[in-house]
């Protein structure tokens, strides 16, 4: 391999749609860059990062589950946003130094803007989950002007730790942890103008994190999970009259933001969208 490369580090990575839409983006603007998925077992992560640092042909990387948090201390510096979110999904190169960044919050913010389509950001949001995706979503919700956030997580202690972090970073916000109890979650969801699902439920098993009773007309719902076709959550929320989207736009827009960081050029979003949909349709077969 002699050309410039961008790598996607994850475990597993073979089902990721990022190689399809990122490669289409490089090809469409004639940049001779290869975007490659690399399956990296957790025990090999430090060695692989050292190899990337030593290879000037590697322009950068994307990072996905399960490495987003563990990779941070292996890099040479982190942006403020990556520190605040506590996770890295994009790496850029500055000479021989590797910089850890996070474009998931930008991706979420773009997806939220698309859903709201000029309407006001709801004041009260319910976020399900307290991992990396939830942190990125919350970071975006704070800048979008949400005033009150309830964070529900299966392990309540993790939600409580996240609440403490959010309070410290954004003292003006009303934020609290909610137990993972169906009856309470339905009540929380019903009063929230925006419900964000950011757990791994429904990724591969069609599981429904909230029942139909949680949803209503006039409510916005973002499922950060992407699965070809409609996720069970999006289907259920729409059937109850809510406006709901899955993780497709967030995934595309975090990828577009990463592309712009690597190349300094505007991302060809429509090319990326078409390549994403073609690859997702293929993955469904
Ligand atoms: P993490 O591993 O950081 O967090 C996983 C979260 O899922 C935790 O809140 C965990 O709860 C919860 N969870 C796991 N299993 C269950 C279960 N059986 N019941 C209830 N909760 C459960 O993962 P990420 O935050 O990185 O990813 C979460 C989801 O977001 C994934 O599906 C990922 O694909 C998606 N994602 C989408 C993006 C996009 O661009 N569309 C970007 C990033 C992520 P607990 O703490 O109790 O274990």
GROMACS .gro file of N, CA and C in nm, residues 212 215-217 230 232-244:
model
   54
  212UNK      N    1  -4.520   0.206   2.302
  212UNK     CA    2  -4.597   0.305   2.226
  212UNK      C    3  -4.655   0.414   2.315
  215UNK      N    4  -4.514   0.781   2.344
  215UNK     CA    5  -4.508   0.876   2.233
  215UNK      C    6  -4.641   0.945   2.208
  216UNK      N    7  -4.632   1.061   2.146
  216UNK     CA    8  -4.754   1.140   2.119
  216UNK      C    9  -4.727   1.236   2.004
  217UNK      N   10  -4.835   1.290   1.950
  217UNK     CA   11  -4.820   1.393   1.846
  217UNK      C   12  -4.756   1.517   1.908
  230UNK      N   13  -3.670   0.090   0.884
  230UNK     CA   14  -3.711   0.175   0.997
  230UNK      C   15  -3.677   0.102   1.128
  232UNK      N   16  -3.738  -0.014   1.512
  232UNK     CA   17  -3.866  -0.040   1.581
  232UNK      C   18  -3.911   0.085   1.657
  233UNK      N   19  -3.814   0.159   1.713
  233UNK     CA   20  -3.849   0.279   1.789
  233UNK      C   21  -3.909   0.387   1.698
  234UNK      N   22  -3.845   0.410   1.585
  234UNK     CA   23  -3.895   0.512   1.491
  234UNK      C   24  -4.033   0.472   1.442
  235UNK      N   25  -4.051   0.346   1.411
  235UNK     CA   26  -4.182   0.298   1.363
  235UNK      C   27  -4.290   0.325   1.468
  236UNK      N   28  -4.261   0.288   1.593
  236UNK     CA   29  -4.359   0.301   1.701
  236UNK      C   30  -4.390   0.448   1.729
  237UNK      N   31  -4.285   0.531   1.732
  237UNK     CA   32  -4.305   0.674   1.761
  237UNK      C   33  -4.388   0.741   1.652
  238UNK      N   34  -4.358   0.708   1.527
  238UNK     CA   35  -4.434   0.767   1.415
  238UNK      C   36  -4.579   0.724   1.420
  239UNK      N   37  -4.601   0.596   1.452
  239UNK     CA   38  -4.739   0.545   1.457
  239UNK      C   39  -4.821   0.618   1.564
  240UNK      N   40  -4.751   0.668   1.669
  240UNK     CA   41  -4.821   0.741   1.775
  240UNK      C   42  -4.832   0.891   1.744
  241UNK      N   43  -4.783   0.932   1.627
  241UNK     CA   44  -4.800   1.072   1.585
  241UNK      C   45  -4.678   1.159   1.606
  242UNK      N   46  -4.568   1.103   1.663
  242UNK     CA   47  -4.447   1.183   1.684
  242UNK      C   48  -4.370   1.196   1.552
  243UNK      N   49  -4.281   1.298   1.547
  243UNK     CA   50  -4.191   1.312   1.431
  243UNK      C   51  -4.059   1.247   1.470
  244UNK      N   52  -4.021   1.141   1.399
  244UNK     CA   53  -3.907   1.061   1.443
  244UNK      C   54  -3.808   1.034   1.330
   0.00000   0.00000   0.00000
